[in-house]
XYZ file of C-alpha atoms in Angstrom:
658
model
C 34.749 -33.713 25.452
C 34.939 -34.980 21.860
C 34.134 -38.612 21.009
C 35.281 -41.083 18.376
C 33.902 -40.551 14.883
C 31.788 -43.462 13.622
C 31.498 -44.375 9.924
C 29.021 -46.854 8.511
C 29.113 -47.646 4.803
C 26.141 -49.646 3.616
C 26.813 -49.527 -0.134
C 30.210 -48.363 -1.402
C 29.764 -49.095 -5.126
C 29.008 -46.135 -7.424
C 29.232 -43.703 -4.449
C 30.187 -40.193 -5.521
C 31.325 -39.226 -1.989
C 34.271 -40.527 0.012
C 34.142 -41.310 3.715
C 35.920 -38.045 4.505
C 33.443 -35.999 2.476
C 30.538 -37.541 4.387
C 32.061 -37.069 7.838
C 29.563 -36.176 10.579
C 30.675 -33.647 13.203
C 28.410 -33.267 16.242
C 30.345 -30.228 17.463
C 31.537 -29.361 20.950
C 29.910 -30.578 24.134
C 27.146 -28.376 25.527
C 26.909 -26.974 29.075
C 23.558 -25.545 30.099
C 21.195 -24.915 32.986
C 17.909 -26.611 33.632
C 16.230 -23.214 34.078
C 17.485 -22.079 30.662
C 14.533 -23.973 29.100
C 16.367 -24.312 25.760
C 19.923 -24.482 24.431
C 21.527 -25.204 21.052
C 23.698 -27.981 19.631
C 26.821 -27.167 17.604
C 27.012 -29.751 14.812
C 28.465 -28.821 11.432
C 26.231 -28.486 8.354
C 26.176 -31.752 6.343
C 27.438 -31.741 2.712
C 25.084 -30.534 0.002
C 22.389 -33.125 -0.685
C 23.011 -34.921 2.615
C 20.511 -35.119 5.494
C 21.484 -34.921 9.152
C 19.396 -36.353 12.001
C 19.702 -36.053 15.790
C 18.855 -38.864 18.214
C 19.472 -39.568 21.905
C 21.417 -42.664 22.983
C 21.379 -42.044 26.760
C 19.718 -44.723 28.845
C 17.441 -42.427 30.844
C 16.040 -38.914 31.090
C 13.659 -36.854 28.989
C 14.594 -34.776 25.972
C 12.992 -32.764 23.119
C 14.397 -31.527 19.792
C 13.030 -28.401 18.083
C 14.144 -29.602 14.627
C 15.665 -33.101 14.297
C 17.379 -32.189 11.011
C 18.904 -28.844 12.036
C 22.611 -29.166 12.993
C 22.164 -26.345 15.510
C 18.724 -27.341 16.725
C 17.572 -26.114 20.108
C 16.889 -28.746 22.777
C 14.538 -28.537 25.738
C 12.629 -30.489 28.390
C 15.838 -31.857 29.907
C 16.632 -33.115 33.427
C 19.754 -32.268 35.445
C 22.181 -34.936 34.180
C 24.555 -35.765 31.317
C 23.052 -36.763 27.947
C 24.723 -38.377 24.957
C 23.360 -37.255 21.571
C 24.065 -38.850 18.186
C 24.366 -36.764 14.984
C 23.939 -39.042 11.931
C 24.594 -37.809 8.381
C 23.207 -39.762 5.398
C 24.947 -38.866 2.133
C 24.359 -39.794 -1.478
C 25.364 -43.337 -2.265
C 23.920 -44.627 1.037
C 26.946 -43.460 3.030
C 26.271 -43.019 6.747
C 28.453 -41.170 9.230
C 27.783 -40.430 12.907
C 29.320 -38.487 15.785
C 28.334 -37.886 19.405
C 28.262 -34.889 21.724
C 27.592 -34.601 25.458
C 25.029 -32.262 27.019
C 25.736 -31.318 30.667
C 22.679 -29.942 32.453
C 23.121 -28.097 35.783
C 20.697 -26.448 38.181
C 20.542 -22.684 38.659
C 21.318 -22.360 42.386
C 24.115 -19.829 42.022
C 23.788 -16.293 43.351
C 24.971 -13.230 41.383
C 28.548 -12.110 41.856
C 29.078 -10.281 45.190
C 32.533 -8.907 46.011
C 31.607 -8.199 49.642
C 31.558 -4.940 51.655
C 33.929 -2.031 51.126
C 36.759 -1.878 53.681
C 38.970 0.836 55.235
C 42.340 0.070 56.876
C 45.154 2.193 58.226
C 48.888 1.765 58.067
C 50.908 -0.173 58.969
C 48.256 -2.763 57.977
C 48.947 -3.782 54.344
C 46.824 -6.906 53.877
C 43.103 -7.659 53.997
C 40.940 -10.743 53.383
C 38.371 -10.181 50.632
C 34.854 -11.517 51.181
C 33.381 -12.520 47.819
C 30.508 -15.005 47.608
C 31.060 -18.709 46.939
C 30.744 -19.805 43.301
C 29.105 -23.172 42.687
C 30.556 -25.583 40.090
C 30.925 -25.869 37.187
C 31.576 -22.130 37.231
C 34.755 -20.596 38.692
C 35.396 -17.269 40.388
C 38.374 -14.986 39.811
C 39.696 -11.792 41.414
C 41.312 -8.995 39.437
C 42.616 -5.495 40.143
C 40.522 -2.677 38.657
C 42.488 0.311 39.989
C 44.922 1.238 42.751
C 48.188 3.039 43.562
C 50.239 -0.158 43.020
C 49.895 -3.818 42.024
C 49.100 -5.875 45.138
C 49.523 -9.637 45.608
C 46.659 -12.196 45.662
C 47.256 -15.417 47.604
C 44.681 -17.232 45.355
C 42.848 -15.293 42.636
C 40.234 -18.094 42.370
C 39.359 -18.162 46.088
C 36.324 -16.123 47.116
C 38.006 -15.150 50.466
C 41.553 -14.736 49.214
C 44.032 -12.473 50.991
C 45.424 -9.488 49.115
C 48.728 -8.086 50.356
C 51.301 -5.418 49.594
C 48.720 -2.621 49.946
C 49.906 0.996 50.196
C 48.151 4.265 51.107
C 45.384 4.976 48.621
C 42.135 3.563 47.178
C 41.886 0.099 45.535
C 39.057 -1.459 43.543
C 38.954 -5.242 43.173
C 36.561 -7.139 40.867
C 35.116 -10.572 41.672
C 34.104 -12.272 38.391
C 32.197 -15.503 37.795
C 33.692 -17.478 34.907
C 32.361 -20.430 32.940
C 28.715 -21.357 32.554
C 26.405 -18.873 34.291
C 23.386 -20.764 35.557
C 21.662 -17.774 37.086
C 19.997 -14.483 36.229
C 22.366 -11.880 37.667
C 25.599 -9.997 37.299
C 28.821 -11.910 36.688
C 30.975 -9.060 38.088
C 31.007 -7.020 41.299
C 33.516 -4.503 42.700
C 34.708 -3.955 46.251
C 36.621 -0.866 47.395
C 39.530 -1.058 49.864
C 40.917 2.263 51.173
C 44.274 2.449 52.999
C 44.654 5.552 55.210
C 47.694 7.012 56.887
C 47.576 6.054 60.546
C 45.983 8.825 62.609
C 44.795 10.883 59.653
C 41.085 10.244 60.053
C 39.666 9.277 63.426
C 36.284 8.286 61.900
C 34.902 5.925 59.279
C 34.056 7.356 55.823
C 31.421 5.437 53.815
C 29.152 6.496 50.935
C 26.696 3.653 51.561
C 25.642 0.536 49.701
C 24.928 0.471 45.979
C 21.213 0.710 45.098
C 19.094 -0.836 42.344
C 15.948 0.912 41.075
C 13.335 0.355 38.394
C 11.859 2.582 35.701
C 12.528 6.007 34.225
C 13.049 9.230 36.268
C 13.601 7.219 39.458
C 14.523 8.852 42.793
C 16.033 7.612 46.068
C 17.823 8.737 49.229
C 21.584 8.262 49.382
C 22.894 6.581 52.546
C 26.340 7.821 53.609
C 27.728 7.101 57.108
C 26.506 9.826 59.549
C 28.975 12.585 60.477
C 29.893 14.161 63.845
C 30.759 17.854 64.093
C 33.063 19.468 63.137
C 33.223 17.034 60.201
C 31.239 17.935 57.044
C 30.496 16.182 53.776
C 29.338 16.985 50.259
C 27.905 14.907 47.412
C 28.941 15.177 43.761
C 28.234 13.187 40.567
C 31.067 11.575 38.606
C 29.058 9.304 36.284
C 25.502 9.347 34.958
C 23.225 12.164 36.092
C 20.546 13.137 38.592
C 19.460 16.044 40.748
C 20.800 16.168 44.344
C 18.444 18.277 46.476
C 20.726 18.718 49.535
C 24.359 18.043 48.660
C 25.591 18.308 52.297
C 23.189 15.733 53.733
C 24.463 12.134 54.064
C 20.895 11.060 53.211
C 20.363 13.509 50.355
C 17.435 12.881 48.020
C 18.515 12.396 44.407
C 15.871 12.504 41.647
C 15.544 12.357 37.851
C 17.851 9.351 37.691
C 18.250 8.007 34.121
C 18.460 4.383 33.032
C 21.933 2.952 33.633
C 24.706 3.405 36.227
C 24.892 6.656 38.189
C 27.936 7.112 40.448
C 28.002 9.581 43.389
C 31.042 10.660 45.512
C 30.703 11.503 49.229
C 33.656 13.734 50.207
C 34.304 14.272 53.966
C 36.409 16.969 55.701
C 37.154 16.121 59.346
C 37.371 19.844 60.221
C 41.151 19.657 60.636
C 41.988 19.724 56.936
C 41.941 15.958 56.431
C 39.809 14.943 53.419
C 38.641 11.536 52.265
C 35.909 10.251 49.911
C 33.908 7.181 48.983
C 31.628 6.290 46.067
C 28.272 4.625 45.758
C 26.315 3.561 42.676
C 22.623 3.781 41.830
C 21.681 1.397 39.034
C 18.394 2.168 37.272
C 16.959 -0.659 35.181
C 14.236 -0.875 32.559
C 10.918 -2.315 33.633
C 7.863 -3.599 31.784
C 7.714 -4.134 27.991
C 10.853 -2.924 26.189
C 12.073 -3.012 22.605
C 15.168 -5.131 23.155
C 14.750 -7.347 20.105
C 13.472 -4.909 17.497
C 10.606 -5.645 15.071
C 9.439 -9.047 13.889
C 11.429 -10.364 10.931
C 11.724 -13.228 8.453
C 14.464 -15.663 7.476
C 15.054 -17.808 4.411
C 14.279 -21.413 5.282
C 17.779 -22.388 4.151
C 19.410 -19.791 6.429
C 17.824 -20.532 9.808
C 20.554 -19.536 12.277
C 20.641 -16.105 13.887
C 22.017 -14.747 17.148
C 19.313 -12.765 18.935
C 21.547 -11.863 21.900
C 23.311 -8.970 20.145
C 22.570 -5.562 21.705
C 20.318 -6.988 24.434
C 20.875 -7.078 28.226
C 23.225 -9.720 29.514
C 21.878 -12.512 31.680
C 18.425 -12.292 30.137
C 16.192 -15.337 30.341
C 15.250 -16.628 26.869
C 12.179 -18.767 26.222
C 9.953 -19.682 23.296
C 10.381 -21.685 20.096
C 13.791 -23.037 19.104
C 15.850 -20.487 21.044
C 18.772 -21.369 23.324
C 19.653 -19.954 26.714
C 22.264 -17.817 24.922
C 19.708 -16.344 22.458
C 20.657 -18.412 19.382
C 17.645 -19.202 17.179
C 17.912 -22.360 15.076
C 15.231 -24.012 12.943
C 15.389 -25.421 9.408
C 11.677 -26.084 8.940
C 9.464 -23.206 7.684
C 7.026 -21.826 10.213
C 6.349 -19.026 12.680
C 8.320 -18.957 15.938
C 7.575 -16.847 19.040
C 10.512 -15.714 21.194
C 10.393 -14.172 24.693
C 13.250 -12.379 26.502
C 12.932 -11.511 30.176
C 15.508 -9.522 32.113
C 15.585 -9.066 35.909
C 17.940 -6.593 37.612
C 20.307 -7.729 40.362
C 18.080 -7.422 43.460
C 15.220 -8.891 41.434
C 12.855 -6.017 42.118
C 12.051 -5.060 38.493
C 11.585 -7.030 35.306
C 11.770 -5.896 31.662
C 10.683 -8.102 28.787
C 10.261 -8.206 25.030
C 8.569 -10.525 22.517
C 9.332 -11.105 18.867
C 8.003 -13.357 16.108
C 10.385 -14.887 13.564
C 8.869 -16.123 10.315
C 11.123 -18.854 8.982
C 9.593 -18.637 5.521
C 10.049 -20.191 2.142
C 12.465 -18.368 -0.122
C 9.589 -16.732 -2.041
C 8.382 -15.006 1.147
C 11.752 -13.430 1.863
C 11.069 -10.641 -0.650
C 7.739 -8.821 -0.379
C 6.695 -6.530 -3.225
C 4.554 -3.479 -2.587
C 0.851 -3.421 -3.248
C -0.493 -3.188 -6.766
C -0.606 0.351 -8.163
C -3.722 1.566 -9.977
C -3.798 5.123 -11.295
C -4.979 7.265 -14.222
C -2.866 8.542 -17.090
C -1.449 12.031 -17.192
C -3.615 14.332 -19.344
C -2.588 14.224 -23.043
C -0.123 11.385 -22.347
C -0.563 7.669 -22.930
C 0.785 6.720 -19.490
C 2.121 8.230 -16.284
C 5.410 8.732 -14.442
C 5.253 6.698 -11.229
C 7.358 6.259 -8.105
C 7.520 2.498 -7.475
C 8.651 1.477 -3.960
C 11.456 -1.035 -3.570
C 10.200 -4.364 -2.118
C 10.609 -5.118 1.554
C 13.345 -7.556 2.474
C 12.743 -9.935 5.357
C 14.724 -8.915 8.413
C 17.870 -10.869 9.207
C 18.775 -11.586 5.586
C 22.073 -10.337 4.168
C 21.061 -8.624 0.899
C 23.642 -8.689 -1.889
C 21.681 -7.106 -4.755
C 18.139 -6.350 -5.928
C 17.053 -5.521 -9.501
C 13.831 -5.248 -11.514
C 13.048 -6.210 -15.102
C 11.502 -2.809 -15.919
C 14.799 -0.968 -16.220
C 17.360 -3.414 -14.832
C 18.144 -1.330 -11.726
C 17.163 -1.262 -8.057
C 14.693 1.577 -8.754
C 11.640 0.768 -10.895
C 10.307 4.324 -10.905
C 9.666 5.761 -14.366
C 7.090 6.302 -17.113
C 4.582 3.442 -17.397
C 2.348 3.212 -20.507
C -1.415 2.992 -20.210
C -2.537 -0.554 -19.589
C -1.297 -3.345 -17.339
C 2.377 -3.885 -16.512
C 4.041 -6.456 -14.244
C 7.380 -5.630 -12.591
C 9.418 -8.648 -11.490
C 11.936 -8.019 -8.703
C 14.850 -10.367 -8.042
C 16.814 -10.194 -4.792
C 20.023 -12.106 -4.210
C 20.779 -12.854 -0.570
C 23.822 -14.413 0.975
C 21.944 -17.690 1.292
C 19.232 -17.646 -1.384
C 17.619 -15.842 -4.305
C 14.011 -14.616 -4.063
C 11.591 -13.029 -6.530
C 8.274 -11.224 -6.284
C 6.011 -9.401 -8.713
C 4.173 -6.104 -8.530
C 1.231 -5.203 -10.795
C 0.896 -1.679 -12.169
C -2.274 -0.547 -13.965
C -2.396 2.857 -15.672
C -5.997 3.540 -16.696
C -6.558 5.667 -19.827
C -9.829 7.459 -19.061
C -9.204 10.320 -21.504
C -11.894 10.304 -24.230
C -10.975 10.871 -27.904
C -11.429 14.240 -29.629
C -13.897 14.291 -32.556
C -15.203 17.149 -34.727
C -17.872 16.399 -37.346
C -18.111 18.138 -40.728
C -20.972 20.554 -41.509
C -24.418 19.786 -42.930
C -24.579 18.180 -46.419
C -27.496 19.399 -48.610
C -28.798 17.303 -51.557
C -31.804 17.207 -53.910
C -34.106 14.257 -54.174
C -33.513 12.064 -57.143
C -35.973 12.284 -60.076
C -39.375 10.836 -59.193
C -37.991 9.741 -55.812
C -38.410 11.177 -52.339
C -34.884 10.039 -51.370
C -31.255 10.450 -52.320
C -28.540 7.818 -52.598
C -25.897 10.256 -53.757
C -24.617 11.126 -50.252
C -20.887 10.939 -49.655
C -20.276 11.331 -45.905
C -17.216 13.320 -44.853
C -15.136 11.754 -42.055
C -14.748 13.886 -38.922
C -11.410 15.053 -37.506
C -10.329 12.691 -34.642
C -7.345 12.370 -32.274
C -6.469 10.615 -28.989
C -3.587 10.403 -26.512
C -3.343 6.607 -26.938
C -4.589 6.190 -30.521
C -7.918 5.545 -32.244
C -9.038 1.944 -32.656
C -12.234 2.589 -34.664
C -14.368 5.318 -36.253
C -17.980 4.369 -37.045
C -21.301 5.999 -37.993
C -24.941 4.946 -38.116
C -25.570 6.351 -41.589
C -27.357 4.482 -44.460
C -26.922 4.345 -48.234
C -30.315 6.000 -48.933
C -31.483 9.153 -47.125
C -35.112 10.268 -46.982
C -36.264 13.788 -47.704
C -35.709 16.083 -44.743
C -32.897 16.218 -42.136
C -31.238 12.986 -41.001
C -28.696 13.085 -38.133
C -25.705 10.787 -38.673
C -23.899 9.945 -35.415
C -20.137 9.453 -35.733
C -18.417 7.566 -32.838
C -14.654 7.465 -32.234
C -13.310 4.675 -29.939
C -9.742 4.771 -28.614
C -7.495 1.806 -27.774
C -8.740 1.852 -24.171
C -12.431 1.677 -25.106
C -13.213 5.350 -24.369
C -15.711 6.851 -26.859
C -16.782 10.292 -28.065
C -19.567 11.092 -30.581
C -20.626 13.990 -32.785
C -23.488 14.595 -35.253
C -23.394 15.393 -38.956
C -26.738 16.441 -40.545
C -27.780 15.281 -44.040
C -30.477 17.517 -45.596
C -32.388 16.071 -48.633
C -34.459 18.792 -50.380
C -37.507 18.075 -52.645
C -37.653 20.637 -55.508
C -39.776 18.523 -57.880
C -43.289 20.053 -58.393
C -46.477 17.971 -58.592
C -47.637 16.693 -61.991
C -51.248 16.874 -63.116
C -53.315 17.353 -66.397
C -55.482 20.457 -66.580
C -59.255 20.191 -67.407
C -60.804 21.195 -70.707
C -63.027 24.312 -70.870
C -66.329 23.896 -69.065
C -69.845 25.216 -69.885
C -72.657 25.532 -67.328
C -76.334 26.531 -67.841
C -77.772 29.360 -65.854
C -80.391 28.460 -63.314
C -83.936 29.852 -63.280
C -82.753 32.775 -61.224
C -79.937 33.397 -63.755
C -77.099 32.054 -61.507
C -74.283 29.546 -61.890
C -72.348 28.137 -58.915
C -68.618 27.533 -59.581
C -67.864 23.788 -58.920
C -64.951 22.347 -56.855
C -62.632 21.225 -59.657
C -60.092 19.598 -57.236
C -62.372 16.576 -57.187
C -61.830 16.209 -60.909
C -58.083 16.870 -61.093
C -55.655 14.154 -59.776
C -52.126 15.454 -59.182
C -49.116 13.140 -58.596
C -45.854 13.893 -56.728
C -42.539 12.158 -55.926
C -43.111 12.593 -52.160
C -46.024 12.231 -49.748
C -49.355 12.610 -51.611
C -51.202 13.130 -48.323
C -49.427 16.444 -47.959
C -50.756 17.706 -51.339
C -52.902 20.891 -51.236
C -55.089 22.396 -54.004
C -56.142 25.978 -54.706
C -58.596 27.234 -57.356
C -59.833 30.673 -58.267
C -62.633 31.566 -58.302
C -63.278 29.482 -55.216
C -65.677 26.608 -55.377
C -69.186 27.876 -54.501
C -68.741 31.268 -56.073
C -72.056 32.438 -57.647
C -71.967 33.809 -61.179
C -74.925 35.935 -62.278
C -76.034 35.914 -65.881
C -74.336 34.635 -68.976
C -70.575 35.115 -68.904
C -67.175 33.454 -69.515
C -64.459 33.457 -66.851
C -60.996 31.932 -66.483
C -60.535 29.354 -63.702
C -56.948 29.172 -62.320
C -55.936 25.940 -60.525
C -52.774 25.275 -58.374
C -51.465 21.965 -56.811
C -48.787 22.360 -54.048
C -46.799 19.447 -52.518
C -45.493 19.201 -48.895
C -42.211 20.868 -49.836
C -43.956 23.925 -51.297
C -43.416 22.993 -54.950
C -46.394 24.054 -57.116
C -47.887 23.355 -60.567
C -50.465 25.692 -62.194
C -53.061 25.457 -65.027
C -56.143 27.388 -66.201
C -59.257 26.784 -68.332
C -62.440 28.673 -69.359
C -65.774 28.409 -67.604
C -68.829 29.586 -69.700
C -72.167 30.377 -68.037
C -74.848 30.294 -70.749
C -78.636 30.488 -71.078
C -81.547 33.081 -71.201
C -83.560 34.459 -68.380
C -85.551 37.568 -67.459
C -83.371 40.436 -66.663
C -82.979 40.667 -62.927
C -81.673 44.197 -63.244
C -83.225 47.591 -64.034
C -81.928 50.926 -65.168
C -81.829 51.871 -61.524
C -79.535 48.857 -60.820
C -77.262 49.973 -63.620
C -77.122 53.446 -62.119
C -76.347 51.975 -58.685
C -73.561 49.799 -60.179
C -72.065 52.793 -61.875
C -72.205 54.563 -58.519
C -69.963 51.954 -56.853
C -67.880 51.215 -59.948
C -64.283 50.337 -58.913
C -65.018 49.482 -55.261
C -63.375 46.416 -53.706
C -64.533 44.015 -50.973
C -67.281 46.210 -49.393
C -70.936 45.219 -48.978
C -71.861 47.792 -51.611
C -69.449 46.083 -54.017
C -70.298 42.519 -53.249
C -73.970 42.859 -54.161
C -72.949 44.042 -57.606
C -69.991 41.655 -58.033
C -71.638 39.640 -60.723
C -68.632 37.607 -61.831
C -67.409 36.797 -58.287
C -63.959 38.364 -58.548
C -64.418 40.427 -55.342
C -64.671 43.807 -56.995
C -67.005 45.903 -59.210
C -65.421 46.471 -62.590
C -66.042 46.486 -66.312
C -66.854 42.776 -66.342
C -69.716 43.287 -63.940
C -70.963 46.296 -65.965
C -70.985 44.225 -69.164
C -72.848 41.393 -67.473
C -75.570 43.746 -66.175
C -75.902 45.489 -69.508
C -76.357 42.111 -71.250
C -79.405 41.487 -69.057
C -80.913 44.933 -69.571
C -80.538 44.753 -73.339
């Protein structure tokens, strides 16, 4: 029933839309069942920029809208009666348009379709009365021929107990169908079999038994054919579905391993006189418990909120949940998360299968979900890495037209990514919206630079200095897979004597560093400087001896480097005893810490008179050890302290004896 269209124009001036463009259409009237919990309206989408709103104008009854602004909103919480709903569209320019639709709510007191028992007749009878169940309004029932040897005549195809005439010998199958709104959870079709036999051909009734309904996988049951009397015999066979018949000749044979669905068995009887007849029975096996009718959870764009969930699911299922109709149509404009439940009961009601699903009616940006960020290391010797980048996930239920990325302009962002951070932006175009998402890719360059320092640089100290400022450092050889950002060293402009290690450090563009050492050797080859002493004269003591002094206390040497490392050496050594008058040469050496030496010499004269300490016998003894070196015999006659007995000692002794 369609009602008169109502227009209300509040302000006509400067309106960019005409009345016709702003026309509200509430859609067709709705017929539903109270037990359906929810059903959907059928209004048309308002023009772009316009807003539609539902309201109820009935005088009584309860009512709930899932989404007041959705033209196909689901409705719930209704009573068994007729409701009048108003669909108002407000367009730009303050144009208002409204239309009404009726909602007829019935109770679910109807039984599933039942075509009645199978029947056998014999000629000359050619008419039977079918025995289908009564169909309650507003639904209608209708008979139709499924198969048979001819086309019989129905007195009233819409009457549950119609007569069917003009039957001939053979087997007929008639279907009783429930048409219109189905306010029940059951089958809308059922088949009855009518067999016409030749009079006198079979003196007994042939029946394969009633159809059976089972639950679950690998079900088993006993068939129930009409018992036989000898000499008649029967045998079972399968014409549809599958199963294992354990005793094919038993009317009550056990059949096992029955799969889900319809399994049809034929019971063929031989009366023992060559007359054969058959009958069929069905075993329907239904799912039970949780099943995957609806598939995985999915998402919709908020501006594309209508989807039919009833595709590829069992008929006559009972829908419940958020914004879903009795026919399985989901409608909601507002973003949010909606939980849907589908429950299916087989005909006898002895097993129930169900499924649950969550629909995320998300903002456009959530309709395209990029993969997780990728963090990886570069390929050795390369400044980056070849990566496989997964294509983003698209929310279920959306009709994808195209998807591209800004990395290479295709639908596949795999490729070589340079070291560092990259951001890939994906853009997906759907039938109803465009969505974008971004994916971060980080390729870490953890490959250190290569560096090779030059060899040691050797230099001399500058004159009168213990340092050198003449060093010219040689840069090392460096390389890196991603480039060098800096090359530094900790060297100075002045280098001290000795070995100084200069550390070179190469840093690449990713902050990785490598170091090497270059040695700078400053050598001191400048000898000490000092003034030698004048000749020295010492008087002999009373026992005719002179002790050689320590002349290092009188000589001050200078050097360009550390004076504390200076060493002195004189010969003869300080403390050497000289016997009798004589003149010797004193040699003096100053050596710095680097081993550089300076030498000088001067004369030391021992003078004076004294009794001769020696006799002719001493002279003879000296001559006896003349030329010896470093032995006790020598040392007692080593008069000049040079460590050996020689001509000088002989002359000294002879000067005393004379």
